Amino acid sequence: MDFRLTDDQRALRQGVRALLEGRFGREELRAAVDRAEGRPPGGGRVLDRGLWRELGAAGFFALRLPESEGGVGLGLPEAVLAFEEAGRVLLPGPLVATHLAAGVVPGAAGGEVVVTSADGWLAEGGRAEECLTEGGAAGGGAAARGLACGGLVEWLDEADVVRGDATGAVRLASVDPLTPLHRLPAGADGRSAGGALRAARTPDRLVASLLTAAEQLGSASRTCESAVQHARTREQFGRPVGAFQAVQHLCADMLARVETARAAVYAASVTADPADIAAARVLADEAAVRGARDCLQVHGGMGFTWESDVHLHLKRAWVRTHRAGGVTQSEEELADDLVARTV
Amino acid sequence: MDLTYTPEEEEFRARLRAWLAGVLPALPPKPSPHDWPARRAYDLGWQRMLYDAGYAGLHWPVDAGGRGATPTQHLIYLEETEKAGAPYVGANFVGLLHAGPTIASEGSAEQRARWLPPVLRGEEVWCQGFSEPGAGSDLAALRTRAWRDGDDYVVSGSKIWTSHAEVADWCELLVRTDPDAPKHRGITWLAMPMDAPGITVRPLRTLAGSTEFAEVFLDEVRVPAANRVGAENDGWRVTMVTLSYERGTAFVGEVVACRRVLSEVAREARKNGRWDDAVLRRRLGRLNAEFRALWRLTQWNVSEAQSTGGVPGVGGSVFKLRYSHARQELFDAAAEVLGPESLDLGREWSLDRLSSLSYTIAAGTSQIQRNIVAERILGLPRGR
Ligand SMILES: Cc1cc2nc3c(=O)[nH]c(=O)nc-3n(C[C@H](O)[C@H](O)[C@H](O)COP(=O)(O)OP(=O)(O)OC[C@H]3O[C@@H](n4cnc5c(N)ncnc54)[C@H](O)[C@@H]3O)c2cc1C
C-alpha cells in the first residue's frame, strides 16, 4: 500500500494546473463573471468555447476513455486530480456532464461539443416524503415544493447537447453568476409528482458525485490558502491578523477539513465503492461550503464584496451540493451501509 | 495512489489473523475497568503472548528489539487486532507507543538494552510524568526541580494527571535542571524508577469513576544520572520526539474500533425503532463518512511516514483534532440511540461516552492542536 500520488499523477496534476492557470487565471474568471452579468436574459454566450476545445485537446474530457477509442486511458484517480484543479480555479461549464458524455456524444471527448445533463443524476436526492413534509412546513404546498425537488439542469441554454428530458425546464435566477440553472418539472424522468426519488446508484451518478466532490475539494483547498494568505498580510492592532488565535483556529479547522476530505476523495477514486464515494461527497461538500464561509470571515468586510472571489467559491460550492445525490442522499446511503455490512 | 496490499503484506495479515483466531478464544475475560492492578496483569499477559508469538514491538527498529516492520505492516497489525477484538494496549500504552520509541530513537545503547526488552516482554509498565499543576498546555513552564548530586539527580516537585502511575515501574519524567535558562532550554528527560524512595502516588478519581490517573509527589527522589535520555537541558527536543509519537500514531487502532462501534449502534437503532428517526439516521450516516475518512487519513499518514523513515510528522495534529471530536460525537449519537438507558452506567457505551470526554484534552488539547496546525503547518505568525 502506498497511498501517495505516483510521479505520473503528480505530473498530471501539475500539467492541468499549469494549463488552467495560464488559460483561466483570475482575470479570465472575472471577465467571465462580467460577461455573465452583462448578458441579455436568456441569451449571450458566457462559456469560452476556445478554452473548452483546449481542455478537450488536453484530454480533460477523454481522460477515462480507452486509448482504442481515442481517449487517454486513465482512471478515476487521475480524473479526480484534474477535477480538483478545475475546482480550484472555479472553471465554469458543465464539466462533469461533458466528461461523462465522452465516448457517448460525438464531439464531447474533443471539447467541440458542450454537453449538459438532465438525466436525473443532477436531481437533488432526498426522499419523496421529506419533500412533502418540508413543503407543508413552509406552507408552499406539497406540489409547489415537489417541483423544487424535480431537479436542476446546469448550462441548459449554452449546451449543444442535452442528455435526458429537459422539457418544461424553468429558468432560475441562479445564485452562482457562473452557473446558469434551470429547474425541471416534477414527474419527468421517473421522478414522482411528490418530489425526487432517490437518484439511482448508476455508474454515471456515482462518477458524477465523485467528480463533484473533487471539484469541492479543489475549491476548499483554494479558499483555505486564500484565508491563510490574507491572515498573513492584513494587519490590525499592529500585527498580522493571523497572529490572533481566533483567526488561527478558523484556519486550522479549514485545513483539517480539507485534509480529511482529500483522504476520502482520493480513496474513493481508488476503490470506486459507493459508500466511499458518499463519504467523500459528504466531507468535500462540508469542506467547500464551510471553508468558503470561514474564508469570507477571515477576509472581514473585504470578504463581503463582489470584488473578492470568495463569494464565487461559496456560491459554486452551494450549487455543487445539489448535484448527483446531495448531502441528504449521501447520508442516507451511508446509514444504509452501516447496517448492510460489517466493518 | 495504491490502496492494495502487497502479497507479503497480505501474507502477514493472514498469519496474524490465524494466530489471533487461535489464541483469543482462550483469553480470560477482561477485568473491571476500575481494577488497575488486575488490568496491569491482564495487559502484561497479553503483551507476553504477543512477544512469544513474535508480534511485540512490531514497528520498533530491529536494533531496539523490535521487528522493524514497515508502517503499513503496523497498520495491518492495528487493524487486525482491533477487528478480532484483541485486548487494547492498556497499561502498556506509554511504554509501547511513546516512551519506548523515544528511547529507541534518543537513548544510548545501554539504555536501549536496559529498558526496551522488558517493555516488549510485558514485564515493565511505564507512565508519563510531564504535566504539573502549573504546567499543562504550557508544558515548558514545568517547575519540578532536579539538581546534580554525585552520580544522581535529586528531584523534588509534583506531577499530575499521570495515567497508570499506580501500577507503573518507570516514569518518563520531565524536570527543570537549569532554572535560569529560558524556559524551553533548562529541561531534562529522565527515566525514573517508580519504587524509588520519596515518591508518593495519590490516585485521582476521574469523572468516569475510575482511578485512571494520579498525582505524583516527588520529595528528593534520587535518579541515577545514567537514566538521562539526551543531554542535560536538551529535554525539550526529546519531548518533541515523544509528543510526535503520542499524537502521530497512538490513536490509530482506535479508529477501527470506532467503526465497529458505529455499526453496532446502527444495528441497535434498527432493533429499538430509533432508526425511523431520519435526523438520527443521517447523523449516523455522517459519522460513517467521518470514520471512513479518518481511516483513509490514517492510510495517507502511514504512506507519508513510510517515506520519512517512520517518524510521524505534525500531520498527527490534524488527525488528533478531527478524531477526538468524532469519537465524542459517536458516543453522543450512541446515547441518543439508547435514549434514557444511556443514563445506566451498566449499559455498553455509557462509560465510553464518559471517557471520550478526555480525548479533546489529553495529549494536548484541541486548542493546542489548532495552534500547532496554524503555526507549524500553515505558517501563520506566532502570537496570542
Ligand atoms: C485522561 C487524561 C490522561 C492524561 N494522562 C497524562 C499523563 O499520563 N501524563 C501527563 O503528563 N499528562 C497527562 N494528562 C494531562 C494532559 O496532557 C493535560 O491535561 C493537557 O495537556 C491540558 O493541560 P491542563 O489540564 O493543565 O489544561 P490547561 O492547560 O489549564 O488548559 C485549560 C483550558 O485552556 C485552554 N488553553 C490553554 N492554553 C491555551 C492556549 N495557548 N491557547 C488556547 N487555549 C489554551 C485549553 O485548551 C483548555 O481548554 C492527561 C489528561 C487526561 C485528561
PDB file of N, CA and C in Angstrom, chain A residues 1 14 29 63 77 91 121 130 151 154 177 202 247-248 253 275-276 327 331:
ATOM      1  N   MET A   1       0.835  -1.203   0.000  1.00  0.00           N
ATOM      2  CA  MET A   1       0.000   0.000   0.000  1.00  0.00           C
ATOM      3  C   MET A   1       0.873   1.257   0.000  1.00  0.00           C
ATOM      4  N   GLN A  14       0.194  18.663 -12.110  1.00  0.00           N
ATOM      5  CA  GLN A  14       0.966  19.854 -12.421  1.00  0.00           C
ATOM      6  C   GLN A  14       0.600  20.391 -13.799  1.00  0.00           C
ATOM      7  N   LEU A  29     -11.369  34.605 -15.015  1.00  0.00           N
ATOM      8  CA  LEU A  29     -12.520  34.310 -14.147  1.00  0.00           C
ATOM      9  C   LEU A  29     -13.407  35.543 -14.027  1.00  0.00           C
ATOM     10  N   LEU A  63     -10.318  11.721 -20.642  1.00  0.00           N
ATOM     11  CA  LEU A  63      -9.323  11.166 -19.730  1.00  0.00           C
ATOM     12  C   LEU A  63      -9.526   9.677 -19.461  1.00  0.00           C
ATOM     13  N   PRO A  77      -8.787   7.992 -10.429  1.00  0.00           N
ATOM     14  CA  PRO A  77      -7.876   8.829  -9.621  1.00  0.00           C
ATOM     15  C   PRO A  77      -7.352  10.022 -10.411  1.00  0.00           C
ATOM     16  N   LEU A  91     -13.423  26.802 -12.627  1.00  0.00           N
ATOM     17  CA  LEU A  91     -13.666  26.654 -14.063  1.00  0.00           C
ATOM     18  C   LEU A  91     -15.153  26.469 -14.308  1.00  0.00           C
ATOM     19  N   TRP A 121     -29.469  12.285 -12.577  1.00  0.00           N
ATOM     20  CA  TRP A 121     -28.417  12.304 -11.555  1.00  0.00           C
ATOM     21  C   TRP A 121     -28.116  13.713 -11.110  1.00  0.00           C
ATOM     22  N   GLU A 130     -40.040  13.438   2.465  1.00  0.00           N
ATOM     23  CA  GLU A 130     -39.422  14.597   3.098  1.00  0.00           C
ATOM     24  C   GLU A 130     -39.724  15.875   2.334  1.00  0.00           C
ATOM     25  N   GLY A 151     -35.375  18.616  -9.640  1.00  0.00           N
ATOM     26  CA  GLY A 151     -34.026  18.518 -10.165  1.00  0.00           C
ATOM     27  C   GLY A 151     -33.607  19.758 -10.925  1.00  0.00           C
ATOM     28  N   GLU A 154     -27.818  22.366 -15.336  1.00  0.00           N
ATOM     29  CA  GLU A 154     -26.866  23.458 -15.447  1.00  0.00           C
ATOM     30  C   GLU A 154     -26.612  23.774 -16.920  1.00  0.00           C
ATOM     31  N   PRO A 177     -23.236  33.311 -10.350  1.00  0.00           N
ATOM     32  CA  PRO A 177     -23.248  34.006 -11.637  1.00  0.00           C
ATOM     33  C   PRO A 177     -22.669  33.158 -12.754  1.00  0.00           C
ATOM     34  N   THR A 202     -26.526   4.645 -10.331  1.00  0.00           N
ATOM     35  CA  THR A 202     -25.977   4.251 -11.620  1.00  0.00           C
ATOM     36  C   THR A 202     -24.498   4.609 -11.627  1.00  0.00           C
ATOM     37  N   VAL A 247      -8.393  33.688  14.727  1.00  0.00           N
ATOM     38  CA  VAL A 247      -8.208  33.559  13.284  1.00  0.00           C
ATOM     39  C   VAL A 247      -7.402  32.298  12.966  1.00  0.00           C
ATOM     40  N   GLN A 248      -6.380  32.052  13.760  1.00  0.00           N
ATOM     41  CA  GLN A 248      -5.578  30.839  13.560  1.00  0.00           C
ATOM     42  C   GLN A 248      -6.450  29.585  13.631  1.00  0.00           C
ATOM     43  N   ASP A 253      -8.978  24.716  11.429  1.00  0.00           N
ATOM     44  CA  ASP A 253     -10.131  23.852  11.156  1.00  0.00           C
ATOM     45  C   ASP A 253     -10.369  23.712   9.659  1.00  0.00           C
ATOM     46  N   ALA A 275     -20.191   3.536  -1.029  1.00  0.00           N
ATOM     47  CA  ALA A 275     -20.191   4.170   0.292  1.00  0.00           C
ATOM     48  C   ALA A 275     -18.978   5.093   0.454  1.00  0.00           C
ATOM     49  N   ASP A 276     -17.854   4.695  -0.121  1.00  0.00           N
ATOM     50  CA  ASP A 276     -16.675   5.577  -0.079  1.00  0.00           C
ATOM     51  C   ASP A 276     -16.970   6.877  -0.830  1.00  0.00           C
ATOM     52  N   VAL A 327     -26.280  15.955  -0.076  1.00  0.00           N
ATOM     53  CA  VAL A 327     -25.860  15.504   1.248  1.00  0.00           C
ATOM     54  C   VAL A 327     -26.884  14.579   1.899  1.00  0.00           C
ATOM     55  N   GLU A 331     -25.907  10.877   3.096  1.00  0.00           N
ATOM     56  CA  GLU A 331     -26.002  10.441   4.490  1.00  0.00           C
ATOM     57  C   GLU A 331     -26.909   9.220   4.634  1.00  0.00           C
TER      58      GLU A 331
END
